[in-house]
PDB file of N, CA and C and ligand atoms in Angstrom:
ATOM      1  N   UNK A  29       0.786   9.168  19.316  1.00 52.00           N
ATOM      2  CA  UNK A  29       0.773  10.200  18.307  1.00 52.00           C
ATOM      3  C   UNK A  29      -0.490   9.964  17.595  1.00 52.00           C
ATOM      4  N   UNK A  30      -1.166  11.202  17.347  1.00 67.00           N
ATOM      5  CA  UNK A  30      -2.487  11.344  16.707  1.00 67.00           C
ATOM      6  C   UNK A  30      -2.408  11.347  15.083  1.00 67.00           C
ATOM      7  N   UNK A  31      -3.533  10.712  14.563  1.00 76.00           N
ATOM      8  CA  UNK A  31      -3.586  10.582  13.324  1.00 76.00           C
ATOM      9  C   UNK A  31      -4.868  11.221  12.769  1.00 76.00           C
ATOM     10  N   UNK A  32      -5.000  11.526  11.354  1.00 87.00           N
ATOM     11  CA  UNK A  32      -6.382  12.026  11.063  1.00 87.00           C
ATOM     12  C   UNK A  32      -6.738  11.194  10.042  1.00 87.00           C
ATOM     13  N   UNK A  33      -8.159  10.941   9.947  1.00 94.00           N
ATOM     14  CA  UNK A  33      -8.673   9.965   8.955  1.00 94.00           C
ATOM     15  C   UNK A  33      -9.636   8.803   9.646  1.00 94.00           C
ATOM     16  N   UNK A  34     -10.111   8.153   8.706  1.00 97.00           N
ATOM     17  CA  UNK A  34     -10.975   7.114   9.334  1.00 97.00           C
ATOM     18  C   UNK A  34     -10.108   5.803   9.317  1.00 97.00           C
ATOM     19  N   UNK A  35     -10.498   4.680  10.225  1.00 97.00           N
ATOM     20  CA  UNK A  35      -9.891   3.619  10.341  1.00 97.00           C
ATOM     21  C   UNK A  35     -10.166   3.082   8.991  1.00 97.00           C
ATOM     22  N   UNK A  36      -9.051   2.173   8.430  1.00 97.00           N
ATOM     23  CA  UNK A  36      -9.121   1.919   7.126  1.00 97.00           C
ATOM     24  C   UNK A  36      -9.585   0.227   7.197  1.00 97.00           C
ATOM     25  N   UNK A  37      -9.822  -0.140   8.273  1.00 97.00           N
ATOM     26  CA  UNK A  37     -10.283  -1.506   8.468  1.00 97.00           C
ATOM     27  C   UNK A  37     -11.914  -1.557   8.382  1.00 97.00           C
ATOM     28  N   UNK A  38     -12.512  -0.616   9.324  1.00 97.00           N
ATOM     29  CA  UNK A  38     -14.054  -0.539   9.486  1.00 97.00           C
ATOM     30  C   UNK A  38     -14.533   0.548   8.654  1.00 97.00           C
ATOM     31  N   UNK A  39     -13.540   1.430   8.305  1.00 97.00           N
ATOM     32  CA  UNK A  39     -14.148   2.866   7.726  1.00 97.00           C
ATOM     33  C   UNK A  39     -15.177   3.361   8.403  1.00 97.00           C
ATOM     34  N   UNK A  40     -15.515   3.376   9.565  1.00 97.00           N
ATOM     35  CA  UNK A  40     -16.584   4.071  10.284  1.00 97.00           C
ATOM     36  C   UNK A  40     -16.261   4.726  11.470  1.00 97.00           C
ATOM     37  N   UNK A  41     -15.099   4.452  12.047  1.00 96.00           N
ATOM     38  CA  UNK A  41     -14.617   5.095  13.410  1.00 96.00           C
ATOM     39  C   UNK A  41     -13.307   5.914  13.003  1.00 96.00           C
ATOM     40  N   UNK A  42     -13.221   7.233  13.690  1.00 97.00           N
ATOM     41  CA  UNK A  42     -11.825   7.956  13.438  1.00 97.00           C
ATOM     42  C   UNK A  42     -10.634   6.790  13.800  1.00 97.00           C
ATOM     43  N   UNK A  43      -9.655   6.879  13.112  1.00 97.00           N
ATOM     44  CA  UNK A  43      -8.351   6.414  13.272  1.00 97.00           C
ATOM     45  C   UNK A  43      -7.738   7.131  14.545  1.00 97.00           C
ATOM     46  N   UNK A  44      -7.149   6.156  15.417  1.00 94.00           N
ATOM     47  CA  UNK A  44      -6.444   6.621  16.554  1.00 94.00           C
ATOM     48  C   UNK A  44      -5.109   6.130  16.380  1.00 94.00           C
ATOM     49  N   UNK A  45      -4.429   5.252  15.707  1.00 95.00           N
ATOM     50  CA  UNK A  45      -3.274   4.916  15.478  1.00 95.00           C
ATOM     51  C   UNK A  45      -3.017   4.570  14.194  1.00 95.00           C
ATOM     52  N   UNK A  46      -1.497   4.368  13.861  1.00 96.00           N
ATOM     53  CA  UNK A  46      -1.054   3.795  12.648  1.00 96.00           C
ATOM     54  C   UNK A  46      -0.271   2.633  12.762  1.00 96.00           C
ATOM     55  N   UNK A  47      -0.631   1.706  12.008  1.00 97.00           N
ATOM     56  CA  UNK A  47       0.116   0.370  12.330  1.00 97.00           C
ATOM     57  C   UNK A  47       1.676   0.419  12.094  1.00 97.00           C
ATOM     58  N   UNK A  48       2.449  -0.155  12.839  1.00 96.00           N
ATOM     59  CA  UNK A  48       3.814  -0.108  12.773  1.00 96.00           C
ATOM     60  C   UNK A  48       4.553  -1.018  11.503  1.00 96.00           C
ATOM     61  N   UNK A  49       3.587  -1.929  10.994  1.00 96.00           N
ATOM     62  CA  UNK A  49       3.880  -2.758   9.935  1.00 96.00           C
ATOM     63  C   UNK A  49       3.432  -2.256   8.761  1.00 96.00           C
ATOM     64  N   UNK A  50       2.207  -2.122   8.565  1.00 97.00           N
ATOM     65  CA  UNK A  50       1.678  -1.868   7.225  1.00 97.00           C
ATOM     66  C   UNK A  50       1.202  -0.397   7.052  1.00 97.00           C
ATOM     67  N   UNK A  51       1.235   0.283   8.209  1.00 97.00           N
ATOM     68  CA  UNK A  51       0.779   1.851   8.063  1.00 97.00           C
ATOM     69  C   UNK A  51      -0.653   2.064   7.931  1.00 97.00           C
ATOM     70  N   UNK A  52      -1.228   0.970   8.007  1.00 97.00           N
ATOM     71  CA  UNK A  52      -2.802   1.150   8.167  1.00 97.00           C
ATOM     72  C   UNK A  52      -3.410   2.116   9.242  1.00 97.00           C
ATOM     73  N   UNK A  53      -4.008   3.001   8.912  1.00 97.00           N
ATOM     74  CA  UNK A  53      -4.989   3.605  10.017  1.00 97.00           C
ATOM     75  C   UNK A  53      -5.747   2.962  10.697  1.00 97.00           C
ATOM     76  N   UNK A  54      -5.949   2.890  12.100  1.00 97.00           N
ATOM     77  CA  UNK A  54      -6.813   2.025  12.749  1.00 97.00           C
ATOM     78  C   UNK A  54      -7.406   2.603  13.886  1.00 97.00           C
ATOM     79  N   UNK A  55      -8.700   2.320  14.162  1.00 97.00           N
ATOM     80  CA  UNK A  55      -9.446   2.833  15.295  1.00 97.00           C
ATOM     81  C   UNK A  55      -9.067   2.146  16.518  1.00 97.00           C
ATOM     82  N   UNK A  56      -9.425   2.533  17.633  1.00 95.00           N
ATOM     83  CA  UNK A  56      -9.132   1.894  18.850  1.00 95.00           C
ATOM     84  C   UNK A  56      -9.436   0.343  18.747  1.00 95.00           C
ATOM     85  N   UNK A  57     -10.527  -0.080  18.070  1.00 96.00           N
ATOM     86  CA  UNK A  57     -11.088  -1.419  18.072  1.00 96.00           C
ATOM     87  C   UNK A  57     -10.218  -2.247  17.245  1.00 96.00           C
ATOM     88  N   UNK A  58      -9.558  -1.529  16.332  1.00 97.00           N
ATOM     89  CA  UNK A  58      -8.770  -2.484  15.320  1.00 97.00           C
ATOM     90  C   UNK A  58      -7.410  -2.259  15.463  1.00 97.00           C
ATOM     91  N   UNK A  59      -6.894  -1.617  16.625  1.00 97.00           N
ATOM     92  CA  UNK A  59      -5.316  -1.441  16.916  1.00 97.00           C
ATOM     93  C   UNK A  59      -4.935  -2.129  18.285  1.00 97.00           C
ATOM     94  N   UNK A  60      -4.000  -3.114  18.117  1.00 95.00           N
ATOM     95  CA  UNK A  60      -3.488  -3.746  19.174  1.00 95.00           C
ATOM     96  C   UNK A  60      -2.330  -2.863  19.881  1.00 95.00           C
ATOM     97  N   UNK A  61      -2.605  -2.161  20.751  1.00 95.00           N
ATOM     98  CA  UNK A  61      -1.480  -1.300  21.557  1.00 95.00           C
ATOM     99  C   UNK A  61      -0.411  -2.128  21.957  1.00 95.00           C
ATOM    100  N   UNK A  62      -0.603  -3.445  22.261  1.00 94.00           N
ATOM    101  CA  UNK A  62       0.365  -4.328  22.959  1.00 94.00           C
ATOM    102  C   UNK A  62       1.494  -4.462  21.991  1.00 94.00           C
ATOM    103  N   UNK A  63       1.089  -4.726  20.545  1.00 94.00           N
ATOM    104  CA  UNK A  63       1.818  -4.953  19.597  1.00 94.00           C
ATOM    105  C   UNK A  63       2.015  -3.908  18.599  1.00 94.00           C
ATOM    106  N   UNK A  64       1.353  -2.804  18.611  1.00 96.00           N
ATOM    107  CA  UNK A  64       1.685  -1.640  17.983  1.00 96.00           C
ATOM    108  C   UNK A  64       1.232  -2.019  16.419  1.00 96.00           C
ATOM    109  N   UNK A  65       0.307  -2.941  16.308  1.00 96.00           N
ATOM    110  CA  UNK A  65      -0.072  -3.269  15.088  1.00 96.00           C
ATOM    111  C   UNK A  65      -1.644  -3.091  14.747  1.00 96.00           C
ATOM    112  N   UNK A  66      -1.995  -3.126  13.417  1.00 97.00           N
ATOM    113  CA  UNK A  66      -3.391  -3.084  13.287  1.00 97.00           C
ATOM    114  C   UNK A  66      -4.136  -4.422  13.517  1.00 97.00           C
ATOM    115  N   UNK A  67      -5.238  -4.627  13.444  1.00 96.00           N
ATOM    116  CA  UNK A  67      -5.774  -5.816  13.794  1.00 96.00           C
ATOM    117  C   UNK A  67      -5.559  -7.025  12.849  1.00 96.00           C
ATOM    118  N   UNK A  68      -5.268  -6.559  11.628  1.00 95.00           N
ATOM    119  CA  UNK A  68      -4.989  -7.636  10.284  1.00 95.00           C
ATOM    120  C   UNK A  68      -3.458  -8.204  10.642  1.00 95.00           C
ATOM    121  N   UNK A  69      -2.474  -7.313  10.856  1.00 96.00           N
ATOM    122  CA  UNK A  69      -1.246  -7.565  11.346  1.00 96.00           C
ATOM    123  C   UNK A  69      -1.207  -8.356  12.633  1.00 96.00           C
ATOM    124  N   UNK A  70      -1.983  -7.919  13.602  1.00 95.00           N
ATOM    125  CA  UNK A  70      -1.871  -8.633  14.733  1.00 95.00           C
ATOM    126  C   UNK A  70      -2.338 -10.085  14.655  1.00 95.00           C
ATOM    127  N   UNK A  71      -3.363 -10.161  13.662  1.00 93.00           N
ATOM    128  CA  UNK A  71      -3.977 -11.529  13.689  1.00 93.00           C
ATOM    129  C   UNK A  71      -2.944 -12.450  12.874  1.00 93.00           C
ATOM    130  N   UNK A  72      -2.012 -12.005  11.976  1.00 92.00           N
ATOM    131  CA  UNK A  72      -1.007 -12.470  11.366  1.00 92.00           C
ATOM    132  C   UNK A  72       0.193 -12.942  12.387  1.00 92.00           C
ATOM    133  N   UNK A  73       0.290 -12.003  13.410  1.00 87.00           N
ATOM    134  CA  UNK A  73       1.416 -12.116  14.319  1.00 87.00           C
ATOM    135  C   UNK A  73       0.958 -13.158  15.441  1.00 87.00           C
ATOM    136  N   UNK A  74      -0.156 -13.611  15.473  1.00 75.00           N
ATOM    137  CA  UNK A  74      -0.756 -14.489  16.412  1.00 75.00           C
ATOM    138  C   UNK A  74      -1.555 -15.574  15.831  1.00 75.00           C
ATOM    139  N   UNK A  75      -0.860 -16.539  15.106  1.00 66.00           N
ATOM    140  CA  UNK A  75      -1.503 -17.480  14.246  1.00 66.00           C
ATOM    141  C   UNK A  75      -2.435 -18.276  15.129  1.00 66.00           C
ATOM    142  N   UNK A  76      -3.503 -18.621  14.593  1.00 59.00           N
ATOM    143  CA  UNK A  76      -4.466 -19.450  15.388  1.00 59.00           C
ATOM    144  C   UNK A  76      -5.544 -18.439  15.939  1.00 59.00           C
ATOM    145  N   UNK A  77      -5.363 -17.330  16.005  1.00 52.00           N
ATOM    146  CA  UNK A  77      -6.585 -16.467  16.302  1.00 52.00           C
ATOM    147  C   UNK A  77      -7.621 -15.944  15.078  1.00 52.00           C
ATOM    148  N   UNK A  78      -6.886 -16.099  13.745  1.00 53.00           N
ATOM    149  CA  UNK A  78      -7.644 -15.774  12.498  1.00 53.00           C
ATOM    150  C   UNK A  78      -8.039 -17.059  11.923  1.00 53.00           C
ATOM    151  N   UNK A  79      -8.923 -17.536  12.013  1.00 57.00           N
ATOM    152  CA  UNK A  79      -9.438 -18.774  11.083  1.00 57.00           C
ATOM    153  C   UNK A  79      -8.854 -18.890   9.442  1.00 57.00           C
ATOM    154  N   UNK A  80      -8.799 -17.721   8.954  1.00 57.00           N
ATOM    155  CA  UNK A  80      -8.413 -17.933   7.645  1.00 57.00           C
ATOM    156  C   UNK A  80      -6.978 -17.751   7.346  1.00 57.00           C
ATOM    157  N   UNK A  81      -6.120 -17.569   8.467  1.00 52.00           N
ATOM    158  CA  UNK A  81      -4.606 -17.589   8.205  1.00 52.00           C
ATOM    159  C   UNK A  81      -4.019 -18.937   9.072  1.00 52.00           C
ATOM    160  N   UNK A  82      -4.631 -20.129   8.602  1.00 56.00           N
ATOM    161  CA  UNK A  82      -3.955 -21.107   9.331  1.00 56.00           C
ATOM    162  C   UNK A  82      -2.910 -21.681   8.440  1.00 56.00           C
ATOM    163  N   UNK A  83      -2.555 -21.444   7.360  1.00 58.00           N
ATOM    164  CA  UNK A  83      -1.467 -21.749   6.633  1.00 58.00           C
ATOM    165  C   UNK A  83      -0.523 -20.841   6.068  1.00 58.00           C
ATOM    166  N   UNK A  84      -0.208 -19.838   6.979  1.00 58.00           N
ATOM    167  CA  UNK A  84       0.662 -18.798   6.688  1.00 58.00           C
ATOM    168  C   UNK A  84       2.204 -19.432   6.555  1.00 58.00           C
ATOM    169  N   UNK A  85       2.630 -20.323   6.983  1.00 65.00           N
ATOM    170  CA  UNK A  85       3.947 -20.886   6.935  1.00 65.00           C
ATOM    171  C   UNK A  85       4.173 -21.432   5.565  1.00 65.00           C
ATOM    172  N   UNK A  86       3.048 -21.903   5.012  1.00 63.00           N
ATOM    173  CA  UNK A  86       3.272 -22.497   3.425  1.00 63.00           C
ATOM    174  C   UNK A  86       2.704 -21.612   2.501  1.00 63.00           C
ATOM    175  N   UNK A  87       2.664 -20.285   2.710  1.00 60.00           N
ATOM    176  CA  UNK A  87       2.004 -19.483   1.829  1.00 60.00           C
ATOM    177  C   UNK A  87       2.961 -18.935   0.677  1.00 60.00           C
ATOM    178  N   UNK A  88       3.032 -19.741  -0.310  1.00 59.00           N
ATOM    179  CA  UNK A  88       3.850 -19.605  -1.379  1.00 59.00           C
ATOM    180  C   UNK A  88       3.233 -19.892  -2.731  1.00 59.00           C
ATOM    181  N   UNK A  89       3.642 -19.556  -3.737  1.00 64.00           N
ATOM    182  CA  UNK A  89       3.118 -19.786  -5.126  1.00 64.00           C
ATOM    183  C   UNK A  89       3.942 -20.826  -5.891  1.00 64.00           C
TER     184      UNK A  89
HETATM  185 ZN1   ZN B  24     -11.953   0.384  12.939  1.00 74.22          ZN
HETATM  186 ZN1   ZN B  25      -1.059  -3.496  10.017  1.00 74.22          ZN
END
């Protein structure tokens, strides 16, 4: 499926896909085809890859 607009992550490349989880438009570099997720959601789906999301299991207020 093709989408129109810029990648909402880098905002410099044309978007190729839409994230199944959050709907973010993402270019090829910021879209994980295996997961059908944008780079942000893919990082959350694979803990340990993103150094900023090491406490996802205790993310509460
Ligand atoms: Zn991008
Ligand atoms: Zn996403």
